[in-house]
mmCIF file of C-alpha atoms in Angstrom:
data_model
loop_
_atom_site.group_PDB
_atom_site.id
_atom_site.type_symbol
_atom_site.label_atom_id
_atom_site.label_comp_id
_atom_site.label_asym_id
_atom_site.label_seq_id
_atom_site.Cartn_x
_atom_site.Cartn_y
_atom_site.Cartn_z
ATOM 1 C CA UNK A 468 8.504 -25.451 -3.401
ATOM 2 C CA UNK A 469 6.442 -22.977 -1.885
ATOM 3 C CA UNK A 470 4.223 -19.943 -2.693
ATOM 4 C CA UNK A 471 5.764 -17.867 0.134
ATOM 5 C CA UNK A 472 3.376 -16.278 3.244
ATOM 6 C CA UNK A 473 -0.147 -15.186 2.026
ATOM 7 C CA UNK A 474 -1.898 -12.933 4.827
ATOM 8 C CA UNK A 475 -5.802 -14.252 4.974
ATOM 9 C CA UNK A 476 -6.561 -11.575 7.264
ATOM 10 C CA UNK A 477 -5.482 -9.355 9.652
ATOM 11 C CA UNK A 478 -4.534 -11.980 12.287
ATOM 12 C CA UNK A 479 -3.364 -15.008 10.158
ATOM 13 C CA UNK A 480 -1.087 -16.008 7.579
ATOM 14 C CA UNK A 481 -0.786 -19.263 5.333
ATOM 15 C CA UNK A 482 2.407 -20.676 4.627
ATOM 16 C CA UNK A 483 2.111 -22.997 2.074
ATOM 17 C CA UNK A 484 4.853 -25.643 1.395
ATOM 18 C CA UNK A 485 5.144 -28.484 -1.178
ATOM 19 C CA UNK A 486 5.211 -31.964 0.218
ATOM 20 C CA UNK A 487 6.692 -35.234 -1.083
ATOM 21 C CA UNK A 488 4.491 -38.112 -0.691
ATOM 22 C CA UNK A 489 5.083 -41.980 -0.872
ATOM 23 C CA UNK A 490 3.004 -44.169 -2.469
ATOM 24 C CA UNK A 491 1.457 -45.572 0.574
ATOM 25 C CA UNK A 492 0.861 -41.865 1.983
ATOM 26 C CA UNK A 493 -0.651 -40.685 -1.451
ATOM 27 C CA UNK A 494 -3.173 -43.744 -1.386
ATOM 28 C CA UNK A 495 -4.340 -43.124 1.739
ATOM 29 C CA UNK A 496 -4.875 -39.424 1.225
ATOM 30 C CA UNK A 497 -6.669 -40.265 -1.712
ATOM 31 C CA UNK A 498 -9.153 -42.728 0.155
ATOM 32 C CA UNK A 499 -9.826 -40.258 3.090
ATOM 33 C CA UNK A 500 -10.597 -37.518 -0.091
ATOM 34 C CA UNK A 501 -13.259 -40.120 -1.272
ATOM 35 C CA UNK A 502 -14.664 -40.101 2.086
ATOM 36 C CA UNK A 503 -14.709 -36.495 2.202
ATOM 37 C CA UNK A 504 -16.431 -36.369 -1.302
ATOM 38 C CA UNK A 505 -18.942 -38.377 -0.030
ATOM 39 C CA UNK A 506 -19.999 -36.499 2.823
ATOM 40 C CA UNK A 507 -19.888 -33.444 0.907
ATOM 41 C CA UNK A 508 -22.064 -34.695 -1.470
ATOM 42 C CA UNK A 509 -24.452 -36.059 0.925
ATOM 43 C CA UNK A 510 -24.971 -32.356 2.377
ATOM 44 C CA UNK A 511 -25.533 -31.134 -1.167
ATOM 45 C CA UNK A 512 -28.320 -33.796 -1.498
ATOM 46 C CA UNK A 513 -29.613 -33.353 2.083
ATOM 47 C CA UNK A 514 -29.779 -29.680 1.535
ATOM 48 C CA UNK A 515 -31.382 -29.777 -1.835
ATOM 49 C CA UNK A 516 -34.194 -32.187 -0.274
ATOM 50 C CA UNK A 517 -34.607 -30.051 2.498
ATOM 51 C CA UNK A 518 -35.338 -27.034 -0.026
ATOM 52 C CA UNK A 519 -37.388 -28.541 -2.157
ATOM 53 C CA UNK A 520 -39.489 -29.684 1.120
ATOM 54 C CA UNK A 521 -39.649 -26.495 2.680
ATOM 55 C CA UNK A 522 -41.047 -24.990 -0.961
ATOM 56 C CA UNK A 523 -43.520 -27.587 -0.896
ATOM 57 C CA UNK A 524 -44.779 -27.286 2.551
ATOM 58 C CA UNK A 525 -43.737 -23.606 3.923
ATOM 59 C CA UNK A 526 -45.638 -24.374 7.068
ATOM 60 C CA UNK A 527 -43.846 -27.418 7.647
ATOM 61 C CA UNK A 528 -40.087 -26.060 7.708
ATOM 62 C CA UNK A 529 -37.161 -28.378 8.274
ATOM 63 C CA UNK A 530 -33.681 -27.301 9.052
ATOM 64 C CA UNK A 531 -30.087 -27.909 7.313
ATOM 65 C CA UNK A 532 -27.822 -26.279 9.410
ATOM 66 C CA UNK A 533 -24.295 -27.696 10.450
ATOM 67 C CA UNK A 534 -26.004 -28.927 13.465
ATOM 68 C CA UNK A 535 -28.267 -31.437 11.637
ATOM 69 C CA UNK A 536 -25.261 -32.160 8.951
ATOM 70 C CA UNK A 537 -22.888 -33.190 12.168
ATOM 71 C CA UNK A 538 -25.927 -35.675 13.539
ATOM 72 C CA UNK A 539 -25.863 -37.123 10.086
ATOM 73 C CA UNK A 540 -22.091 -37.609 10.105
ATOM 74 C CA UNK A 541 -22.372 -39.197 13.318
ATOM 75 C CA UNK A 542 -25.313 -41.661 12.022
ATOM 76 C CA UNK A 543 -23.527 -42.919 9.057
ATOM 77 C CA UNK A 544 -20.370 -43.467 10.911
ATOM 78 C CA UNK A 545 -21.763 -45.732 12.783
ATOM 79 C CA UNK A 546 -23.789 -47.892 9.893
ATOM 80 C CA UNK A 547 -20.719 -47.340 7.650
ATOM 81 C CA UNK A 548 -17.658 -49.358 8.167
ATOM 82 C CA UNK A 549 -15.852 -48.010 5.202
ATOM 83 C CA UNK A 550 -16.544 -44.338 6.654
ATOM 84 C CA UNK A 551 -15.650 -44.997 10.307
ATOM 85 C CA UNK A 552 -12.114 -46.017 8.732
ATOM 86 C CA UNK A 553 -11.495 -42.538 8.288
ATOM 87 C CA UNK A 554 -10.657 -39.621 10.288
ATOM 88 C CA UNK A 555 -13.705 -37.679 11.555
ATOM 89 C CA UNK A 556 -11.479 -34.538 11.568
ATOM 90 C CA UNK A 557 -11.500 -33.782 8.056
ATOM 91 C CA UNK A 558 -15.042 -34.816 7.708
ATOM 92 C CA UNK A 559 -15.975 -32.623 10.071
ATOM 93 C CA UNK A 560 -14.097 -29.735 8.338
ATOM 94 C CA UNK A 561 -15.704 -30.714 4.657
ATOM 95 C CA UNK A 562 -19.568 -30.022 6.445
ATOM 96 C CA UNK A 563 -17.672 -26.753 8.015
ATOM 97 C CA UNK A 564 -16.166 -25.688 4.243
ATOM 98 C CA UNK A 565 -19.888 -26.929 2.932
ATOM 99 C CA UNK A 566 -21.471 -24.140 5.587
ATOM 100 C CA UNK A 567 -19.645 -21.645 4.590
ATOM 101 C CA UNK A 568 -19.958 -22.175 0.685
ATOM 102 C CA UNK A 569 -23.670 -22.469 1.109
ATOM 103 C CA UNK A 570 -24.101 -19.227 3.375
ATOM 104 C CA UNK A 571 -22.312 -17.210 0.667
ATOM 105 C CA UNK A 572 -24.300 -18.218 -1.956
ATOM 106 C CA UNK A 573 -27.540 -17.338 0.259
ATOM 107 C CA UNK A 574 -25.841 -13.723 1.244
ATOM 108 C CA UNK A 575 -25.363 -12.835 -2.153
ATOM 109 C CA UNK A 576 -28.817 -13.977 -3.293
ATOM 110 C CA UNK A 577 -29.947 -11.659 -0.202
ATOM 111 C CA UNK A 578 -27.715 -8.726 -1.258
ATOM 112 C CA UNK A 579 -29.559 -9.011 -4.629
ATOM 113 C CA UNK A 580 -26.051 -9.044 -6.469
ATOM 114 C CA UNK A 581 -26.005 -9.861 -10.479
ATOM 115 C CA UNK A 582 -26.027 -13.265 -11.276
ATOM 116 C CA UNK A 583 -22.915 -13.354 -12.847
ATOM 117 C CA UNK A 584 -21.042 -11.981 -9.418
ATOM 118 C CA UNK A 585 -22.971 -14.755 -6.989
ATOM 119 C CA UNK A 586 -21.302 -17.401 -5.472
ATOM 120 C CA UNK A 587 -23.214 -20.450 -6.593
ATOM 121 C CA UNK A 588 -24.860 -22.911 -4.360
ATOM 122 C CA UNK A 589 -22.433 -26.045 -3.652
ATOM 123 C CA UNK A 590 -22.442 -28.847 -6.416
ATOM 124 C CA UNK A 591 -21.647 -32.371 -6.568
ATOM 125 C CA UNK A 592 -17.935 -33.030 -6.239
ATOM 126 C CA UNK A 593 -16.906 -35.590 -9.198
ATOM 127 C CA UNK A 594 -14.008 -38.427 -8.426
ATOM 128 C CA UNK A 595 -12.433 -37.440 -12.257
ATOM 129 C CA UNK A 596 -12.833 -33.513 -11.989
ATOM 130 C CA UNK A 597 -12.746 -32.645 -8.080
ATOM 131 C CA UNK A 598 -9.178 -32.133 -6.878
ATOM 132 C CA UNK A 599 -8.850 -33.385 -3.549
ATOM 133 C CA UNK A 600 -8.450 -30.824 -0.343
ATOM 134 C CA UNK A 601 -8.516 -31.815 3.128
ATOM 135 C CA UNK A 602 -8.607 -29.536 6.472
ATOM 136 C CA UNK A 603 -7.198 -30.645 9.189
ATOM 137 C CA UNK A 604 -7.443 -28.703 12.903
ATOM 138 C CA UNK A 605 -4.946 -28.741 15.581
ATOM 139 C CA UNK A 606 -6.169 -32.087 16.954
ATOM 140 C CA UNK A 607 -5.829 -33.720 13.567
ATOM 141 C CA UNK A 608 -1.871 -33.359 12.868
ATOM 142 C CA UNK A 609 1.201 -32.764 14.514
ATOM 143 C CA UNK A 610 4.847 -31.887 13.608
ATOM 144 C CA UNK A 611 7.453 -34.288 14.553
ATOM 145 C CA UNK A 612 11.195 -34.452 13.738
ATOM 146 C CA UNK A 613 10.410 -32.300 10.244
ATOM 147 C CA UNK A 614 7.818 -34.167 9.189
ATOM 148 C CA UNK A 615 3.895 -33.746 9.441
ATOM 149 C CA UNK A 616 1.648 -36.628 10.743
ATOM 150 C CA UNK A 617 -2.118 -36.443 9.807
ATOM 151 C CA UNK A 618 -4.586 -38.455 11.831
ATOM 152 C CA UNK A 619 -5.001 -42.069 10.279
ATOM 153 C CA UNK A 620 -1.354 -42.632 10.192
ATOM 154 C CA UNK A 621 -0.571 -40.825 7.573
ATOM 155 C CA UNK A 622 2.927 -39.306 7.349
ATOM 156 C CA UNK A 623 4.132 -36.790 4.824
ATOM 157 C CA UNK A 624 7.564 -35.194 4.053
ATOM 158 C CA UNK A 625 7.098 -31.470 3.964
ATOM 159 C CA UNK A 626 9.489 -29.288 1.500
ATOM 160 C CA UNK A 627 10.811 -26.553 4.222
ATOM 161 C CA UNK A 628 11.982 -23.857 2.111
ATOM 162 C CA UNK A 629 11.282 -21.695 5.265
ATOM 163 C CA UNK A 630 10.932 -21.694 9.094
ATOM 164 C CA UNK A 631 7.140 -21.433 10.170
ATOM 165 C CA UNK A 632 7.015 -18.303 12.593
ATOM 166 C CA UNK A 633 4.680 -19.677 14.857
ATOM 167 C CA UNK A 634 2.954 -23.008 15.863
ATOM 168 C CA UNK A 635 0.220 -23.805 13.031
ATOM 169 C CA UNK A 636 -3.286 -23.826 13.994
ATOM 170 C CA UNK A 637 -4.652 -25.790 10.785
ATOM 171 C CA UNK A 638 -3.707 -27.392 8.068
ATOM 172 C CA UNK A 639 -5.046 -27.927 4.651
ATOM 173 C CA UNK A 640 -3.599 -30.529 2.196
ATOM 174 C CA UNK A 641 -4.440 -30.233 -1.188
ATOM 175 C CA UNK A 642 -3.561 -31.368 -5.035
ATOM 176 C CA UNK A 643 -3.457 -29.165 -7.744
ATOM 177 C CA UNK A 644 -4.341 -29.350 -11.238
ATOM 178 C CA UNK A 645 -0.772 -30.429 -12.234
ATOM 179 C CA UNK A 646 -0.810 -33.377 -9.657
ATOM 180 C CA UNK A 647 1.797 -31.680 -6.996
ATOM 181 C CA UNK A 648 0.453 -31.774 -3.423
ATOM 182 C CA UNK A 649 0.598 -29.129 -0.959
ATOM 183 C CA UNK A 650 0.521 -28.432 2.766
ATOM 184 C CA UNK A 651 -0.852 -25.076 3.560
ATOM 185 C CA UNK A 652 -0.239 -24.106 7.537
ATOM 186 C CA UNK A 653 -2.576 -21.319 8.948
ATOM 187 C CA UNK A 654 -0.206 -19.263 11.523
ATOM 188 C CA UNK A 655 -0.405 -16.081 13.970
ATOM 189 C CA UNK A 656 0.765 -13.258 11.397
ATOM 190 C CA UNK A 657 3.612 -11.668 13.178
ATOM 191 C CA UNK A 658 4.840 -8.338 11.672
ATOM 192 C CA UNK A 659 8.665 -8.418 10.611
ATOM 193 C CA UNK A 660 9.797 -4.411 10.928
ATOM 194 C CA UNK A 661 11.969 -3.320 8.399
ATOM 195 C CA UNK A 662 14.348 -0.033 8.799
ATOM 196 C CA UNK A 663 12.559 3.157 8.066
ATOM 197 C CA UNK A 664 13.980 4.967 5.086
ATOM 198 C CA UNK A 665 12.178 8.184 5.022
ATOM 199 C CA UNK A 666 10.927 7.404 1.290
ATOM 200 C CA UNK A 667 7.372 7.517 0.282
ATOM 201 C CA UNK A 668 6.295 5.741 -2.912
ATOM 202 C CA UNK A 669 3.224 6.788 -5.300
ATOM 203 C CA UNK A 670 2.316 3.863 -7.788
ATOM 204 C CA UNK A 671 0.030 3.944 -10.707
ATOM 205 C CA UNK A 672 -1.204 0.846 -12.597
ATOM 206 C CA UNK A 673 -0.777 0.356 -16.377
ATOM 207 C CA UNK A 674 -0.624 -2.262 -19.252
ATOM 208 C CA UNK A 675 2.459 -1.433 -21.214
ATOM 209 C CA UNK A 676 4.423 -1.327 -17.594
ATOM 210 C CA UNK A 677 2.418 -3.264 -15.180
ATOM 211 C CA UNK A 678 3.401 -0.576 -12.383
ATOM 212 C CA UNK A 679 4.561 3.196 -13.023
ATOM 213 C CA UNK A 680 6.293 4.941 -9.959
ATOM 214 C CA UNK A 681 7.532 8.077 -8.894
ATOM 215 C CA UNK A 682 10.814 6.434 -8.783
ATOM 216 C CA UNK A 683 12.231 5.390 -12.151
ATOM 217 C CA UNK A 684 14.287 2.701 -10.015
ATOM 218 C CA UNK A 685 10.861 0.982 -9.179
ATOM 219 C CA UNK A 686 8.866 0.707 -11.945
ATOM 220 C CA UNK A 687 7.801 -2.389 -12.778
ATOM 221 C CA UNK A 688 7.754 -3.340 -16.882
ATOM 222 C CA UNK A 689 5.758 -5.770 -18.064
ATOM 223 C CA UNK A 690 7.597 -9.318 -18.481
ATOM 224 C CA UNK A 691 5.040 -10.808 -20.522
ATOM 225 C CA UNK A 692 5.145 -14.165 -19.568
ATOM 226 C CA UNK A 693 1.739 -15.138 -21.080
ATOM 227 C CA UNK A 694 2.622 -13.852 -24.497
ATOM 228 C CA UNK A 695 5.734 -16.375 -24.540
ATOM 229 C CA UNK A 696 4.398 -19.444 -23.484
ATOM 230 C CA UNK A 697 1.435 -18.611 -25.973
ATOM 231 C CA UNK A 698 2.601 -21.301 -28.867
ATOM 232 C CA UNK A 699 2.507 -23.746 -26.400
ATOM 233 C CA UNK A 700 -0.595 -23.387 -24.512
ATOM 234 C CA UNK A 701 -2.235 -23.180 -28.545
ATOM 235 C CA UNK A 702 -0.433 -26.450 -29.085
ATOM 236 C CA UNK A 703 -2.609 -27.820 -26.212
ATOM 237 C CA UNK A 704 -5.778 -26.433 -26.758
ATOM 238 C CA UNK A 705 -5.569 -28.018 -30.249
ATOM 239 C CA UNK A 706 -4.656 -31.563 -28.869
ATOM 240 C CA UNK A 707 -8.064 -31.278 -26.299
ATOM 241 C CA UNK A 708 -9.779 -29.854 -28.987
ATOM 242 C CA UNK A 709 -9.323 -32.781 -31.504
ATOM 243 C CA UNK A 710 -9.660 -35.521 -28.439
ATOM 244 C CA UNK A 711 -12.646 -33.789 -26.874
ATOM 245 C CA UNK A 712 -15.101 -36.333 -25.767
ATOM 246 C CA UNK A 713 -18.834 -36.344 -26.842
ATOM 247 C CA UNK A 714 -21.129 -34.971 -24.746
ATOM 248 C CA UNK A 715 -21.837 -37.868 -21.711
ATOM 249 C CA UNK A 716 -19.019 -40.156 -22.492
ATOM 250 C CA UNK A 717 -15.641 -40.610 -20.203
ATOM 251 C CA UNK A 718 -12.497 -38.650 -21.457
ATOM 252 C CA UNK A 719 -9.786 -40.569 -23.301
ATOM 253 C CA UNK A 720 -6.381 -40.963 -21.832
ATOM 254 C CA UNK A 721 -5.319 -38.890 -24.653
ATOM 255 C CA UNK A 722 -7.548 -36.327 -23.742
ATOM 256 C CA UNK A 723 -6.598 -36.402 -19.980
ATOM 257 C CA UNK A 724 -3.099 -36.520 -20.935
ATOM 258 C CA UNK A 725 -3.432 -33.087 -22.787
ATOM 259 C CA UNK A 726 -5.119 -31.424 -20.377
ATOM 260 C CA UNK A 727 -2.729 -32.018 -17.801
ATOM 261 C CA UNK A 728 -0.007 -31.012 -20.157
ATOM 262 C CA UNK A 729 -2.265 -27.714 -20.405
ATOM 263 C CA UNK A 730 -2.543 -26.999 -16.607
ATOM 264 C CA UNK A 731 1.168 -27.434 -16.250
ATOM 265 C CA UNK A 732 2.254 -24.901 -19.005
ATOM 266 C CA UNK A 733 -0.347 -22.800 -16.876
ATOM 267 C CA UNK A 734 1.170 -23.266 -13.781
ATOM 268 C CA UNK A 735 4.202 -22.394 -14.753
ATOM 269 C CA UNK A 736 3.099 -19.120 -16.109
ATOM 270 C CA UNK A 737 1.154 -18.212 -12.934
ATOM 271 C CA UNK A 738 4.297 -19.091 -11.083
ATOM 272 C CA UNK A 739 6.511 -16.961 -12.853
ATOM 273 C CA UNK A 740 3.862 -14.066 -12.644
ATOM 274 C CA UNK A 741 3.863 -14.681 -8.899
ATOM 275 C CA UNK A 742 7.383 -14.541 -8.361
ATOM 276 C CA UNK A 743 8.258 -11.602 -10.257
ATOM 277 C CA UNK A 744 5.329 -9.732 -8.532
ATOM 278 C CA UNK A 745 6.519 -10.790 -5.065
ATOM 279 C CA UNK A 746 9.925 -9.891 -5.518
ATOM 280 C CA UNK A 747 9.099 -6.446 -7.322
ATOM 281 C CA UNK A 748 6.861 -5.975 -3.996
ATOM 282 C CA UNK A 749 9.316 -6.657 -1.616
ATOM 283 C CA UNK A 750 11.751 -4.580 -3.140
ATOM 284 C CA UNK A 751 9.016 -1.916 -2.738
ATOM 285 C CA UNK A 752 8.366 -2.446 0.716
ATOM 286 C CA UNK A 753 11.625 -2.695 1.873
ATOM 287 C CA UNK A 754 12.763 0.818 0.099
ATOM 288 C CA UNK A 755 10.010 3.010 1.040
ATOM 289 C CA UNK A 756 7.956 3.673 4.608
ATOM 290 C CA UNK A 757 4.747 4.662 3.179
ATOM 291 C CA UNK A 758 3.273 3.796 -0.256
ATOM 292 C CA UNK A 759 -0.004 5.104 -2.209
ATOM 293 C CA UNK A 760 -1.524 2.628 -4.354
ATOM 294 C CA UNK A 761 -3.946 3.181 -6.801
ATOM 295 C CA UNK A 762 -7.005 0.971 -5.741
ATOM 296 C CA UNK A 763 -7.611 -0.106 -9.305
ATOM 297 C CA UNK A 764 -10.132 -2.915 -10.554
ATOM 298 C CA UNK A 765 -8.763 -4.163 -13.940
ATOM 299 C CA UNK A 766 -12.250 -6.177 -14.750
ATOM 300 C CA UNK A 767 -13.553 -3.819 -17.261
ATOM 301 C CA UNK A 768 -10.525 -4.550 -19.542
ATOM 302 C CA UNK A 769 -11.457 -7.786 -19.978
ATOM 303 C CA UNK A 770 -14.514 -6.232 -22.530
ATOM 304 C CA UNK A 771 -11.476 -4.136 -24.489
ATOM 305 C CA UNK A 772 -8.869 -4.837 -27.144
ATOM 306 C CA UNK A 773 -6.278 -4.698 -24.306
ATOM 307 C CA UNK A 774 -7.912 -7.957 -22.357
ATOM 308 C CA UNK A 775 -5.166 -10.776 -23.492
ATOM 309 C CA UNK A 776 -2.275 -7.954 -22.035
ATOM 310 C CA UNK A 777 -4.394 -6.765 -19.330
ATOM 311 C CA UNK A 778 -4.401 -10.714 -18.170
ATOM 312 C CA UNK A 779 -1.004 -11.558 -18.566
ATOM 313 C CA UNK A 780 0.128 -8.182 -16.465
ATOM 314 C CA UNK A 781 -2.037 -10.048 -13.500
ATOM 315 C CA UNK A 782 -2.397 -6.654 -12.098
ATOM 316 C CA UNK A 783 -4.860 -7.367 -9.170
ATOM 317 C CA UNK A 784 -2.463 -10.221 -8.071
ATOM 318 C CA UNK A 785 0.655 -7.878 -7.880
ATOM 319 C CA UNK A 786 -1.488 -5.025 -5.959
ATOM 320 C CA UNK A 787 -2.646 -7.880 -3.465
ATOM 321 C CA UNK A 788 1.035 -9.249 -2.875
ATOM 322 C CA UNK A 789 2.494 -5.297 -2.424
ATOM 323 C CA UNK A 790 -0.498 -4.729 0.196
ATOM 324 C CA UNK A 791 0.491 -8.139 1.830
ATOM 325 C CA UNK A 792 3.735 -7.665 1.944
ATOM 326 C CA UNK A 793 3.094 -4.090 3.475
ATOM 327 C CA UNK A 794 1.004 -5.318 6.371
ATOM 328 C CA UNK A 795 3.409 -8.606 6.764
ATOM 329 C CA UNK A 796 6.505 -5.603 7.226
ATOM 330 C CA UNK A 797 4.945 -2.974 8.975
ATOM 331 C CA UNK A 798 4.682 -0.601 6.130
ATOM 332 C CA UNK A 799 2.051 2.320 5.670
ATOM 333 C CA UNK A 800 0.058 1.249 2.432
ATOM 334 C CA UNK A 801 -2.719 3.238 1.134
ATOM 335 C CA UNK A 802 -5.085 2.609 -1.301
ATOM 336 C CA UNK A 803 -6.119 6.103 -3.539
ATOM 337 C CA UNK A 804 -9.500 5.911 -5.866
ATOM 338 C CA UNK A 805 -8.460 5.736 -9.124
ATOM 339 C CA UNK A 806 -11.098 8.279 -10.321
ATOM 340 C CA UNK A 807 -9.972 11.300 -12.562
ATOM 341 C CA UNK A 808 -5.951 10.250 -11.609
ATOM 342 C CA UNK A 809 -5.162 10.651 -15.232
ATOM 343 C CA UNK A 810 -6.679 13.971 -15.653
ATOM 344 C CA UNK A 811 -5.463 16.131 -12.562
ATOM 345 C CA UNK A 812 -2.422 17.820 -12.343
ATOM 346 C CA UNK A 813 0.361 16.606 -9.512
ATOM 347 C CA UNK A 814 1.399 19.995 -9.577
ATOM 348 C CA UNK A 815 -1.289 22.766 -9.137
ATOM 349 C CA UNK A 816 -4.574 19.745 -8.927
ATOM 350 C CA UNK A 817 -5.572 21.514 -11.898
ATOM 351 C CA UNK A 818 -8.163 19.075 -13.476
ATOM 352 C CA UNK A 819 -8.746 19.137 -17.664
ATOM 353 C CA UNK A 820 -11.586 19.547 -19.005
ATOM 354 C CA UNK A 821 -11.819 16.377 -21.277
ATOM 355 C CA UNK A 822 -10.341 12.582 -20.413
ATOM 356 C CA UNK A 823 -7.114 11.891 -22.065
ATOM 357 C CA UNK A 824 -7.160 9.214 -25.165
ATOM 358 C CA UNK A 825 -4.927 6.406 -24.498
ATOM 359 C CA UNK A 826 -2.941 7.467 -27.632
ATOM 360 C CA UNK A 827 -1.928 10.635 -25.673
ATOM 361 C CA UNK A 828 1.177 9.805 -23.244
ATOM 362 C CA UNK A 829 2.242 13.251 -22.104
ATOM 363 C CA UNK A 830 0.682 15.509 -19.959
ATOM 364 C CA UNK A 831 0.494 18.653 -20.180
ATOM 365 C CA UNK A 832 -1.290 21.255 -17.635
ATOM 366 C CA UNK A 833 -2.615 24.441 -19.135
ATOM 367 C CA UNK A 834 -2.860 25.932 -15.975
ATOM 368 C CA UNK A 835 0.710 25.825 -14.861
ATOM 369 C CA UNK A 836 2.328 24.815 -17.758
ATOM 370 C CA UNK A 837 3.980 21.390 -15.883
ATOM 371 C CA UNK A 838 4.422 19.019 -18.423
ATOM 372 C CA UNK A 839 5.519 14.976 -17.692
ATOM 373 C CA UNK A 840 4.678 11.510 -18.885
ATOM 374 C CA UNK A 841 1.418 10.750 -18.391
ATOM 375 C CA UNK A 842 1.702 7.451 -16.128
ATOM 376 C CA UNK A 843 4.222 9.456 -13.912
ATOM 377 C CA UNK A 844 1.906 12.373 -13.226
ATOM 378 C CA UNK A 845 -0.734 10.148 -12.337
ATOM 379 C CA UNK A 846 1.520 8.371 -10.064
ATOM 380 C CA UNK A 847 2.528 11.460 -7.892
ATOM 381 C CA UNK A 848 -1.015 12.497 -7.918
ATOM 382 C CA UNK A 849 -1.553 9.211 -5.942
ATOM 383 C CA UNK A 850 1.017 10.785 -3.042
ATOM 384 C CA UNK A 851 -1.114 13.989 -3.420
ATOM 385 C CA UNK A 852 -4.263 12.584 -2.850
ATOM 386 C CA UNK A 853 -3.209 10.202 -0.191
ATOM 387 C CA UNK A 854 -1.775 12.937 2.005
ATOM 388 C CA UNK A 855 1.592 11.971 1.435
ATOM 389 C CA UNK A 856 2.754 14.832 -0.130
ATOM 390 C CA UNK A 857 6.614 14.780 -1.102
ATOM 391 C CA UNK A 858 9.083 17.243 -0.966
ATOM 392 C CA UNK A 859 10.263 16.292 -4.934
ATOM 393 C CA UNK A 860 9.563 13.803 -7.621
ATOM 394 C CA UNK A 861 11.699 11.030 -6.389
ATOM 395 C CA UNK A 862 9.060 10.877 -3.400
ATOM 396 C CA UNK A 863 11.881 11.775 -0.665
ATOM 397 C CA UNK A 864 10.074 13.887 2.455
ATOM 398 C CA UNK A 865 12.264 16.411 4.912
ATOM 399 C CA UNK A 866 14.308 14.770 7.702
ATOM 400 C CA UNK A 867 12.042 14.221 10.778
ATOM 401 C CA UNK A 868 8.315 15.231 8.780
ATOM 402 C CA UNK A 869 5.603 13.162 10.102
ATOM 403 C CA UNK A 870 3.620 10.969 7.736
ATOM 404 C CA UNK A 871 0.217 12.855 7.796
ATOM 405 C CA UNK A 872 -2.913 10.494 8.044
ATOM 406 C CA UNK A 873 -4.631 10.203 4.523
ATOM 407 C CA UNK A 874 -7.839 11.993 4.271
#
């Protein structure tokens, strides 16, 4: 199974595929992960020791950057046969990942972000809790006869659900919480152009309906996958609570099994949400040239009575899938600031004096007398604010009319 192509940045995309492992390949990857985990923990120990030394002796400062850690790895491989048995590629990339994680933590501290929003400093990875993740650059893998060959004579079978659009520059092998292994290939992003339709669309996010649009055919109703799986998830939660080990004790086999079943149920719900969101996004992008999307950040909903339903809607994931799909197919996706979108009239632009309560689902403009469903009015406001003022409510612009740039 593949999770699809997900853009990492403007120039690269990530294609994720399920892999089938033989018992030999699985043991080899797990042994490789043990070595990489040891390298990571050594980096954490070295970084902590340098920090404490510099704190105690400010004038005698030591360095602990990638160059120093690479030198440490070279010396360790010379002295330790067990470490030298593995490939140096994933071990070096482990140091790079550690450096990025630590740099992000330092940046958040420097920017004075609130503690809850900061990325924590890298921590030790334990054998039972940390899932394997191995990164290979171009010199550490090759594709031959449909199989993936990794450094260290490790060959795995990839479930090719689609062809790679270009030669991959790196691959990350990882195992999820359910125990399934995946290969994530990074390839140069290519625009797959779609035929022009001459249509534009405005999108307003919500909870009762995940997306309300200016076209009734493209509304996205709430599928409520989490609510349907709630009974099963609650059962596994109770199983874990009964078998939870005391502090400092090793988890029992029954606890680990209950934890695996719970993770499997959560994984199914996440896949259902992702599949529904990506299919809807593909249909929207295929049918419209330009899309005005509310730049909605639903984090505040976690503190309201709608928290559970909002989390089940996965608005952020759906919005991300829409923007990535638009970038992939060369469509014009414009993010619109959400302030006062429920108070403005899409017809005349007048703004109400007071915010509408959530119980009031019909918008009635006192200036021009326009009456429409509240979410539909907000979706049309998106078009106006994005500079995509359509000829009609369905988002059709005059033939030959250019798409103006958003302000």
